[in-house]
Every structure is written in structure tokens, then in C-alpha cells.
Amino acid sequence: MRRARADSKPPTGWADAHTVARRAVSRCYRRRVASRRTFLKVGLGGSALLALGGLGLGLQSSALVEPLRPLKALSPQRYAVLAAFADAVLPSRGGLPKPRDVGVAQLLDDTFATLDAITVQEIGQVLDLLESPVAGLLLDARTRPFTQLDPDEQRALVTGWSRARIPVLRTAFRALFGLCGAAYWSATQLRGPLGYPGPQPWLLAARELSREQAAGASSPSTAPAVPGTPAAPAVPGTPADPADPAAPEPTP
Amino acid sequence: MTGFIRRGHELTADVVEAPDVCIIGSGAGGAVTAARLAAEGLDVVILEYGGWFTNQEFSLDEAVAFPQLYMGRGAWSTKDAAITILQGRSVGGSTTINWTTSYRTPERILAHWRDRHGSTLDEATLRPHWDAVDQRLNISEWPEDLANANNQVLFRGCRELGWQVHHLRRNVKGCLNSGYCGLGCPVNAKQAMGITYVADAVAAGARVYANVHVDRLVRDGDRISAIEGTVLQQDNENPTGVKVRITPRVTVLSAGAIGSPGILLRSGIDPNGQAGKRTWIHPVGGIPAIFDEPINGFHGAPQSAASHEFIDRGAGKIGFFLEAPPVQPLLISGAHSLIGEQQADFMTKLPHVAIVIALAIDGLLDSEQGGTVGLKGGGVPTLDYDVGPALQETLAASTRAMARIVLAAGAREAMFMHATGPVRLTSEADLHKLDGLSYGALQHPMFTAHVMGGCAMGSDPASSVVDPNLRHHHVENLFVVDGSVLPTSLGVNPSVTIYGIAHWAADAVAAAV
């Protein structure tokens, strides 16, 4: 006789429904993918799990946000998910600009417009997976889209993905986290809070000097068709930045 | 014929050329090869996937420079997003954005290649080529007293521990020690390919077409009969509508260790199934540390110090070497997985952050398979890299070594950015916190700046792509000359290895014309 299993009793409520769903995913995961390593190799692009992201997106509406300017690569829904993810992972304390003030999602939309279509599609699938209530039911015990969660719930969810047992969720987290962090912290308005002064003024002056030297010394005999390739300028007495321990030194 | 560099938007009519040699890629391999061939009077065309930017056009703003000068517009990683890939894409390739560290290939690596892969390369063969490259690129000693505080941490920590540490050689002339090597040298002090060997090739008549995506090599029996490409916009992947068709006598593939196997696979040229196999990346882990005093690691030459204390860890173990990175905002934003307030606390300490990195020397153990370059939809190449048990052991050992270095150097706190939360260490008594953690893909941030292999040179056609003279085993007028031919990783930064091999291989390419 087949031994009764604790997980075979019928679900009696939401928590049980979620438990059953998780086990279904787990069984599917074990059956369809031979090992964790194989699953990792599926990567972002071909993961069967990502197909979940396409399910249920129309069941509940996303909380859309108004882009700062017309979108180039993302749909309004995916833009809203990305903006919400950025809010969830990036800092929100006083003294630092908010991700939306920096325009993180908008900057990334600009970047996506420069990428190949396949890569943009993969990123879109990840955003759909995050937003889908069907995927949310199976993976995160939630029925609301990501954009409809409150900020604490969003942050808890993405934290869970960052250390999830299912590798593709960590892959998804890492991909979106890297994009958002790069867009936010490289923005010039973050230089003050970072304590990062940017390029030294004397460096910009030295570059300008090299341009003038190149213009003055241009000779038709030195690779005339390759613009902007002067020898490095001699910059004697380049002013040192007293606040900068790596101020210019004479070249050995 | 008059040489030139043309950008994609400057090309208004289809490009049709029949040179002696077409070189695909203008980085360390392609540029040196082109200059040598052009100097011998051969007619050379170079196709470059990236754009062409002069020092006046380099943005010193990471948000602009990464999309301009890096593969994947700065958003590139292994297939599972676990390992960020820093690889250049512009005229000059990765030499435009590398950190200038210049090492010749260690003899122990050349010996391994001879013993295990049928390579003929030895130090005596390469020495005259390296000497010539040293002279052209002004590769010279970079004294320790020019090291910024971030690199001084590595010097100081190693010495406190009694570990080997040394200063570096760099390919710079008139360096102002500003720290912007990774964004394109603003004053042309870095002797990158764009202003040296590419310029030499152009002066000798070579034509460089930038913003050209090579769609495929057309194979006709045992020869390449044509190269077909598409001209792209400078700022995105959209075609301008202009097509490229080159019919050279000899083709040289120098598109790097992801691009070169990618083009072979896209062209259906993989008769033995080896294209893209055994790709090595010097997988990098790091330890950030907080110091009471300012470090300002965003300024000053990115790399001035290295330790080879752990390059040989005994049989069955993968060695590693230790260096330092530039501590600039965009790069460091990916060096952790901190969320919210924790992220703010860490990032706003940037001027006080020092970082040591450890690069694993992959490819020397028989058990290692390395990464695999494949194609996803649209023929876009992608790298799948599995961090196996031997590498996980190395990552654990190197993390411990890095933590000891920064603590010995006086850090207030070392941080290991594990996915389950940062592990904070304030003294050696805390090292036990690193025990029992999981190491490897998606467990902590990792990156690579050295992509090698994938079109390995070797005497056995069953296990390599090109022969010991870098000619394709199955296509007689096709050579591969770039980092993809390396049978293993190196244990040192790869640029000078590639320069030297290209300088040497140019004779064989010329003889094939």
C-alpha cells in the first residue's frame, strides 16, 4: 500500500494552497531539471521558470508610474516593475537622492535601447517574473503583483530572491541589482554623497592642453587620418590637488 | 593606399574590399598583427565591432564611458549573471580600458603549454617580440612610491604577513597618475592600441572600419572566401543599412575570447566541436575594507602592486594572485549585494574603502573544463562558466588571504559580501566567520577582466582550434590571433602575452598570403 504522505492532504486554506504550489514547483523542478548545476546552466535566457512570468500578468493591474520622458525600450508595465525594484534595493534615507529622482529606471530604459533585442527580451522576462501574480503565488506566497506590494513587502521579497534556493531567482536578482546599482551610483548627483570628486580639474586641464598641442603640432606625416592621437603631453608643474593623495607625480 | 579609420555613420555606401589580409578586431591581438603586416607592405583591412573614440572624446564619467567602451554596454556577465565581464569594445579593444599592468607570460605557463598542449612557444622565441613591444609601448617599471593608498594596502598587508609582493610594469608614457585608465586615458599616456599599433598600421595604409558587426565568415571548402558584416550605429546595435563584404586572401580572427569563437560558431565553422570550449577567465573575488584614514582609491594608477604568494598551492589546487582595482562608484556598486540602508552605509564610505582582489588561475588542472562560449538567439555570443568545487575551494582560500591582508594593513573592518549578508571582520580572531560559508557563483560578487581561451592553440586537432602557428586546423587561410588561443589562463594579466604572440605570429600570417 502506498504510504500516506503528510503533504498529500487536501489544502484547507491559502497557506496550504501555497504549500502545495511550492511542492508542485519543486517536483517539476526535480523532474525537469536533473541537477542544480544543469539548472544554473539554463541561465537567464531559456529558463522554463521564466515562462511563469508571462502568466497572469493581465489578472491584476500593475501600479504604473509616469516616466520622465517617453520610453524607448520598456513597456510601461516593465518600466514600473523596474522602478519599483530600484526603490526596493537602493537606499532611501535622507541625504541621498531617491532612485526615482535620479531616474534609475529611465536611465536603464535608455541603456536597453542600445542593447541587442535578445538581451532586452531576457531582461523583460525577468521583470515579468517579478510582477506576475501567478509566479508570485508559486514562488513567494503572494497574489498581488510586485508593484502593488507595499515598500516593506517589496524589499523583503527582493531580499529573499538575493539568497533564494532556486538559482534562477538569484540570477534574476543579481542581473537587476547590478543594473540598478550601476545606474544610481554612477549618476553625477551621487558624487557629493559618495565623497567622490570625479576627475581632477588638473586632469581636464591637461587633456585640454594635449588637444591644443596636437592642433599646433599636427603634421601631415604622422598618421593624418587618425584624429586625436598626439603623444602624451608634457605637463610640467601640473597643479596638484592638495586633497588628493594621488596627485600627479613626475613620470619616472 | 591611404590608411584611415572610419566610423559607422561615416560609411554611406556598402564597403567592398579585397585586401591581402582582413583582421577582425583591433585589440591587443589584431592591432599588433595589423601593424606588422602593414609594415611589410601587405594591404590590410581591420573590422572593429566597437566605435572609435579619441582621448578628447573619452568621457571620464562612468555612466557614459561604460556604454561607449565596454562589451554589453557595460552590462555584460556570464549566462547566469554570476560573473560580471569587463571586456573592451572600441578601436583598441580592451587595451583602451585596461589598467595597464604588463607582465610577460611566466615560463611555467609556457612549459605547461608545450608539455600538455603541443605549443612550440618558449621564452627565447618570444623574447625579441616582447622586447620590440616593450619599446613601442614604453612598458617600464612603475615605482612603488607612485602607488596610491589602495595599492599601498596590498604592499603593506603582504609585508606584515611576510608574503611576497612586488611593484608592476605598465605601458604608459607621461602618466599623470590620475586613475582613469578604465575609462580611456584622457591624455594618451596609456599606450593603448588605438594610438600605437593601430595608428602605425593606418600610417602604413591599413583601413579600419569601426562599428562593424561581422555576421559570418563565408567558408568555401577549406578556405574563407568572404567576410560579411553589417555597419552599426555608433550608439546602439541598430544597423545603418550599410553592408560590408571583404574578400581577403587571408583572414585573421582577433575578436577576443568570446567574440572569436562566437564568429566561428555563427559561421558554422566548428568541425571538431572545440570552438568556444575551455574558456578561462581568472575568476575574481574581492574583499572591501574600511579604513579610518582616507584611501581615495578612485584616483591614482589603478594597479601598482601584486602578490604571487599563492600562485602555486600544490597538487590538485588552483592558485591565485592578488592585485587591486580602481575604487570608482560604478565598479564598486557591483562589489556587494547590500540592500537599502546597508548599501548606503557602505557606498558613502567610498573614500575610506580599500579593495584587494584575488584572481584564480584556472585551466591548469586536468579536471577543469572552463567556460563555454555559445550562441543565444540572434547569434549573440554568451559565456557559460561553471564555478566547480576546485574553484570554490580557491575562492574560500583567497577570501581568507585577502581578509588577512587588509587587516594586517590596518583596516578597521574587512567585509566579505556574501549573499546571505555581509561578514564583518575586525581582527584575525574573526577569520573563523569565513569558514563554512558557500563560495562560488551567486554566493558573492565575482567578475572577470581577463577572458582567455575558446580557440585554443595545440597540435591535436581533436582538442584545439588552431595549430601551434595559430592557423585554423581545418581552414587554411584563417588564423586566430588573440587571447582566445591561450590553452589555459596565465596567472598574470594577459595583455603582454597577447601582444607578444601576435608580434610573433605575424610572420606566419604574412607567409600565408
PDB file of N, CA, C and O in Angstrom, chain A residues 53-93:
ATOM      1  N   GLY A  53       6.597  33.996 -15.811  1.00  0.00           N
ATOM      2  CA  GLY A  53       6.443  35.440 -15.785  1.00  0.00           C
ATOM      3  C   GLY A  53       5.409  35.933 -16.777  1.00  0.00           C
ATOM      4  O   GLY A  53       4.831  37.003 -16.601  1.00  0.00           O
ATOM      5  N   GLY A  54       5.172  35.158 -17.801  1.00  0.00           N
ATOM      6  CA  GLY A  54       4.186  35.564 -18.780  1.00  0.00           C
ATOM      7  C   GLY A  54       2.763  35.240 -18.364  1.00  0.00           C
ATOM      8  O   GLY A  54       1.803  35.641 -19.030  1.00  0.00           O
ATOM      9  N   LEU A  55       2.633  34.497 -17.258  1.00  0.00           N
ATOM     10  CA  LEU A  55       1.307  34.062 -16.823  1.00  0.00           C
ATOM     11  C   LEU A  55       0.699  35.046 -15.837  1.00  0.00           C
ATOM     12  O   LEU A  55       1.349  35.486 -14.902  1.00  0.00           O
ATOM     13  N   GLY A  56      -0.537  35.360 -16.054  1.00  0.00           N
ATOM     14  CA  GLY A  56      -1.283  36.109 -15.061  1.00  0.00           C
ATOM     15  C   GLY A  56      -0.984  37.588 -15.018  1.00  0.00           C
ATOM     16  O   GLY A  56      -1.468  38.289 -14.128  1.00  0.00           O
ATOM     17  N   LEU A  57      -0.181  38.058 -15.959  1.00  0.00           N
ATOM     18  CA  LEU A  57       0.155  39.481 -15.899  1.00  0.00           C
ATOM     19  C   LEU A  57      -1.080  40.357 -16.083  1.00  0.00           C
ATOM     20  O   LEU A  57      -1.119  41.480 -15.602  1.00  0.00           O
ATOM     21  N   GLY A  58      -2.068  39.820 -16.789  1.00  0.00           N
ATOM     22  CA  GLY A  58      -3.256  40.632 -17.015  1.00  0.00           C
ATOM     23  C   GLY A  58      -4.325  40.478 -15.947  1.00  0.00           C
ATOM     24  O   GLY A  58      -5.350  41.160 -15.987  1.00  0.00           O
ATOM     25  N   LEU A  59      -4.097  39.567 -14.979  1.00  0.00           N
ATOM     26  CA  LEU A  59      -5.133  39.302 -13.987  1.00  0.00           C
ATOM     27  C   LEU A  59      -5.347  40.483 -13.053  1.00  0.00           C
ATOM     28  O   LEU A  59      -6.459  40.791 -12.664  1.00  0.00           O
ATOM     29  N   GLN A  60      -4.250  41.096 -12.668  1.00  0.00           N
ATOM     30  CA  GLN A  60      -4.346  42.278 -11.810  1.00  0.00           C
ATOM     31  C   GLN A  60      -3.481  43.362 -12.415  1.00  0.00           C
ATOM     32  O   GLN A  60      -2.402  43.095 -12.932  1.00  0.00           O
ATOM     33  N   SER A  61      -3.958  44.568 -12.334  1.00  0.00           N
ATOM     34  CA  SER A  61      -3.206  45.627 -12.988  1.00  0.00           C
ATOM     35  C   SER A  61      -1.975  45.997 -12.180  1.00  0.00           C
ATOM     36  O   SER A  61      -1.962  45.909 -10.958  1.00  0.00           O
ATOM     37  N   SER A  62      -0.953  46.395 -12.889  1.00  0.00           N
ATOM     38  CA  SER A  62       0.256  46.878 -12.240  1.00  0.00           C
ATOM     39  C   SER A  62       0.051  48.320 -11.813  1.00  0.00           C
ATOM     40  O   SER A  62      -0.741  49.053 -12.405  1.00  0.00           O
ATOM     41  N   ALA A  63       0.797  48.712 -10.782  1.00  0.00           N
ATOM     42  CA  ALA A  63       0.797  50.117 -10.379  1.00  0.00           C
ATOM     43  C   ALA A  63       1.806  50.839 -11.260  1.00  0.00           C
ATOM     44  O   ALA A  63       3.007  50.714 -11.073  1.00  0.00           O
ATOM     45  N   LEU A  64       1.318  51.538 -12.245  1.00  0.00           N
ATOM     46  CA  LEU A  64       2.209  52.178 -13.205  1.00  0.00           C
ATOM     47  C   LEU A  64       2.757  53.482 -12.634  1.00  0.00           C
ATOM     48  O   LEU A  64       2.162  54.096 -11.749  1.00  0.00           O
ATOM     49  N   VAL A  65       3.897  53.874 -13.136  1.00  0.00           N
ATOM     50  CA  VAL A  65       4.460  55.171 -12.771  1.00  0.00           C
ATOM     51  C   VAL A  65       4.743  55.931 -14.060  1.00  0.00           C
ATOM     52  O   VAL A  65       5.026  55.337 -15.101  1.00  0.00           O
ATOM     53  N   GLU A  66       4.642  57.224 -13.942  1.00  0.00           N
ATOM     54  CA  GLU A  66       4.808  58.061 -15.131  1.00  0.00           C
ATOM     55  C   GLU A  66       6.299  58.212 -15.438  1.00  0.00           C
ATOM     56  O   GLU A  66       7.064  58.683 -14.594  1.00  0.00           O
ATOM     57  N   PRO A  67       6.755  57.803 -16.609  1.00  0.00           N
ATOM     58  CA  PRO A  67       8.165  58.022 -16.940  1.00  0.00           C
ATOM     59  C   PRO A  67       8.450  59.510 -17.122  1.00  0.00           C
ATOM     60  O   PRO A  67       7.549  60.301 -17.397  1.00  0.00           O
ATOM     61  N   LEU A  68       9.727  59.846 -16.943  1.00  0.00           N
ATOM     62  CA  LEU A  68      10.124  61.245 -17.060  1.00  0.00           C
ATOM     63  C   LEU A  68      10.060  61.713 -18.506  1.00  0.00           C
ATOM     64  O   LEU A  68       9.853  62.883 -18.790  1.00  0.00           O
ATOM     65  N   ARG A  69      10.271  60.761 -19.426  1.00  0.00           N
ATOM     66  CA  ARG A  69      10.202  61.075 -20.842  1.00  0.00           C
ATOM     67  C   ARG A  69       9.765  59.798 -21.557  1.00  0.00           C
ATOM     68  O   ARG A  69       9.733  58.732 -20.938  1.00  0.00           O
ATOM     69  N   PRO A  70       9.392  59.889 -22.813  1.00  0.00           N
ATOM     70  CA  PRO A  70       8.871  58.697 -23.496  1.00  0.00           C
ATOM     71  C   PRO A  70       9.844  57.518 -23.418  1.00  0.00           C
ATOM     72  O   PRO A  70      11.059  57.688 -23.549  1.00  0.00           O
ATOM     73  N   LEU A  71       9.282  56.329 -23.197  1.00  0.00           N
ATOM     74  CA  LEU A  71      10.103  55.131 -23.062  1.00  0.00           C
ATOM     75  C   LEU A  71      10.629  54.695 -24.427  1.00  0.00           C
ATOM     76  O   LEU A  71       9.943  54.804 -25.436  1.00  0.00           O
ATOM     77  N   LYS A  72      11.861  54.157 -24.414  1.00  0.00           N
ATOM     78  CA  LYS A  72      12.487  53.728 -25.662  1.00  0.00           C
ATOM     79  C   LYS A  72      12.495  52.224 -25.841  1.00  0.00           C
ATOM     80  O   LYS A  72      12.503  51.723 -26.957  1.00  0.00           O
ATOM     81  N   ALA A  73      12.553  51.490 -24.736  1.00  0.00           N
ATOM     82  CA  ALA A  73      12.719  50.037 -24.845  1.00  0.00           C
ATOM     83  C   ALA A  73      11.720  49.261 -24.007  1.00  0.00           C
ATOM     84  O   ALA A  73      11.288  48.177 -24.388  1.00  0.00           O
ATOM     85  N   LEU A  74      11.351  49.761 -22.862  1.00  0.00           N
ATOM     86  CA  LEU A  74      10.481  49.031 -21.943  1.00  0.00           C
ATOM     87  C   LEU A  74       9.016  49.384 -22.180  1.00  0.00           C
ATOM     88  O   LEU A  74       8.691  50.506 -22.587  1.00  0.00           O
ATOM     89  N   SER A  75       8.140  48.421 -21.869  1.00  0.00           N
ATOM     90  CA  SER A  75       6.717  48.724 -21.825  1.00  0.00           C
ATOM     91  C   SER A  75       6.442  49.508 -20.541  1.00  0.00           C
ATOM     92  O   SER A  75       7.240  49.460 -19.593  1.00  0.00           O
ATOM     93  N   PRO A  76       5.324  50.231 -20.463  1.00  0.00           N
ATOM     94  CA  PRO A  76       5.005  50.946 -19.219  1.00  0.00           C
ATOM     95  C   PRO A  76       4.969  50.017 -18.006  1.00  0.00           C
ATOM     96  O   PRO A  76       5.401  50.397 -16.918  1.00  0.00           O
ATOM     97  N   GLN A  77       4.482  48.787 -18.201  1.00  0.00           N
ATOM     98  CA  GLN A  77       4.407  47.860 -17.080  1.00  0.00           C
ATOM     99  C   GLN A  77       5.804  47.448 -16.617  1.00  0.00           C
ATOM    100  O   GLN A  77       6.115  47.467 -15.425  1.00  0.00           O
ATOM    101  N   ARG A  78       6.651  47.066 -17.561  1.00  0.00           N
ATOM    102  CA  ARG A  78       8.004  46.648 -17.188  1.00  0.00           C
ATOM    103  C   ARG A  78       8.783  47.827 -16.579  1.00  0.00           C
ATOM    104  O   ARG A  78       9.583  47.639 -15.661  1.00  0.00           O
ATOM    105  N   TYR A  79       8.535  49.005 -17.100  1.00  0.00           N
ATOM    106  CA  TYR A  79       9.186  50.197 -16.535  1.00  0.00           C
ATOM    107  C   TYR A  79       8.784  50.362 -15.068  1.00  0.00           C
ATOM    108  O   TYR A  79       9.628  50.634 -14.194  1.00  0.00           O
ATOM    109  N   ALA A  80       7.522  50.157 -14.791  1.00  0.00           N
ATOM    110  CA  ALA A  80       7.039  50.311 -13.415  1.00  0.00           C
ATOM    111  C   ALA A  80       7.662  49.260 -12.499  1.00  0.00           C
ATOM    112  O   ALA A  80       8.020  49.548 -11.355  1.00  0.00           O
ATOM    113  N   VAL A  81       7.813  48.042 -12.990  1.00  0.00           N
ATOM    114  CA  VAL A  81       8.415  46.981 -12.179  1.00  0.00           C
ATOM    115  C   VAL A  81       9.874  47.322 -11.888  1.00  0.00           C
ATOM    116  O   VAL A  81      10.355  47.192 -10.757  1.00  0.00           O
ATOM    117  N   LEU A  82      10.574  47.795 -12.919  1.00  0.00           N
ATOM    118  CA  LEU A  82      11.985  48.139 -12.732  1.00  0.00           C
ATOM    119  C   LEU A  82      12.135  49.290 -11.741  1.00  0.00           C
ATOM    120  O   LEU A  82      13.012  49.273 -10.864  1.00  0.00           O
ATOM    121  N   ALA A  83      11.273  50.279 -11.863  1.00  0.00           N
ATOM    122  CA  ALA A  83      11.334  51.417 -10.927  1.00  0.00           C
ATOM    123  C   ALA A  83      11.066  50.940  -9.502  1.00  0.00           C
ATOM    124  O   ALA A  83      11.721  51.390  -8.553  1.00  0.00           O
ATOM    125  N   ALA A  84      10.127  50.023  -9.350  1.00  0.00           N
ATOM    126  CA  ALA A  84       9.817  49.516  -8.009  1.00  0.00           C
ATOM    127  C   ALA A  84      10.972  48.682  -7.466  1.00  0.00           C
ATOM    128  O   ALA A  84      11.297  48.751  -6.270  1.00  0.00           O
ATOM    129  N   PHE A  85      11.605  47.892  -8.332  1.00  0.00           N
ATOM    130  CA  PHE A  85      12.763  47.100  -7.888  1.00  0.00           C
ATOM    131  C   PHE A  85      13.888  48.037  -7.434  1.00  0.00           C
ATOM    132  O   PHE A  85      14.520  47.811  -6.397  1.00  0.00           O
ATOM    133  N   ALA A  86      14.118  49.090  -8.217  1.00  0.00           N
ATOM    134  CA  ALA A  86      15.178  50.042  -7.856  1.00  0.00           C
ATOM    135  C   ALA A  86      14.888  50.669  -6.496  1.00  0.00           C
ATOM    136  O   ALA A  86      15.776  50.795  -5.648  1.00  0.00           O
ATOM    137  N   ASP A  87      13.642  51.035  -6.270  1.00  0.00           N
ATOM    138  CA  ASP A  87      13.277  51.599  -4.964  1.00  0.00           C
ATOM    139  C   ASP A  87      13.520  50.591  -3.845  1.00  0.00           C
ATOM    140  O   ASP A  87      13.898  50.955  -2.736  1.00  0.00           O
ATOM    141  N   ALA A  88      13.294  49.324  -4.159  1.00  0.00           N
ATOM    142  CA  ALA A  88      13.399  48.291  -3.123  1.00  0.00           C
ATOM    143  C   ALA A  88      14.844  47.995  -2.743  1.00  0.00           C
ATOM    144  O   ALA A  88      15.125  47.703  -1.584  1.00  0.00           O
ATOM    145  N   VAL A  89      15.757  48.050  -3.703  1.00  0.00           N
ATOM    146  CA  VAL A  89      17.134  47.647  -3.386  1.00  0.00           C
ATOM    147  C   VAL A  89      18.045  48.834  -3.057  1.00  0.00           C
ATOM    148  O   VAL A  89      19.018  48.692  -2.328  1.00  0.00           O
ATOM    149  N   LEU A  90      17.729  49.994  -3.628  1.00  0.00           N
ATOM    150  CA  LEU A  90      18.633  51.138  -3.451  1.00  0.00           C
ATOM    151  C   LEU A  90      18.277  51.905  -2.178  1.00  0.00           C
ATOM    152  O   LEU A  90      17.187  51.752  -1.638  1.00  0.00           O
ATOM    153  N   PRO A  91      19.190  52.744  -1.713  1.00  0.00           N
ATOM    154  CA  PRO A  91      18.950  53.468  -0.458  1.00  0.00           C
ATOM    155  C   PRO A  91      17.776  54.433  -0.569  1.00  0.00           C
ATOM    156  O   PRO A  91      17.450  54.926  -1.651  1.00  0.00           O
ATOM    157  N   SER A  92      17.169  54.706   0.580  1.00  0.00           N
ATOM    158  CA  SER A  92      16.039  55.635   0.591  1.00  0.00           C
ATOM    159  C   SER A  92      16.160  56.641   1.726  1.00  0.00           C
ATOM    160  O   SER A  92      15.220  57.320   2.050  1.00  0.00           O
ATOM    161  N   ARG A  93      17.344  56.736   2.333  1.00  0.00           N
ATOM    162  CA  ARG A  93      17.441  57.590   3.514  1.00  0.00           C
ATOM    163  C   ARG A  93      17.710  59.044   3.132  1.00  0.00           C
ATOM    164  O   ARG A  93      18.117  59.344   2.001  1.00  0.00           O
TER     165      ARG A  93
END
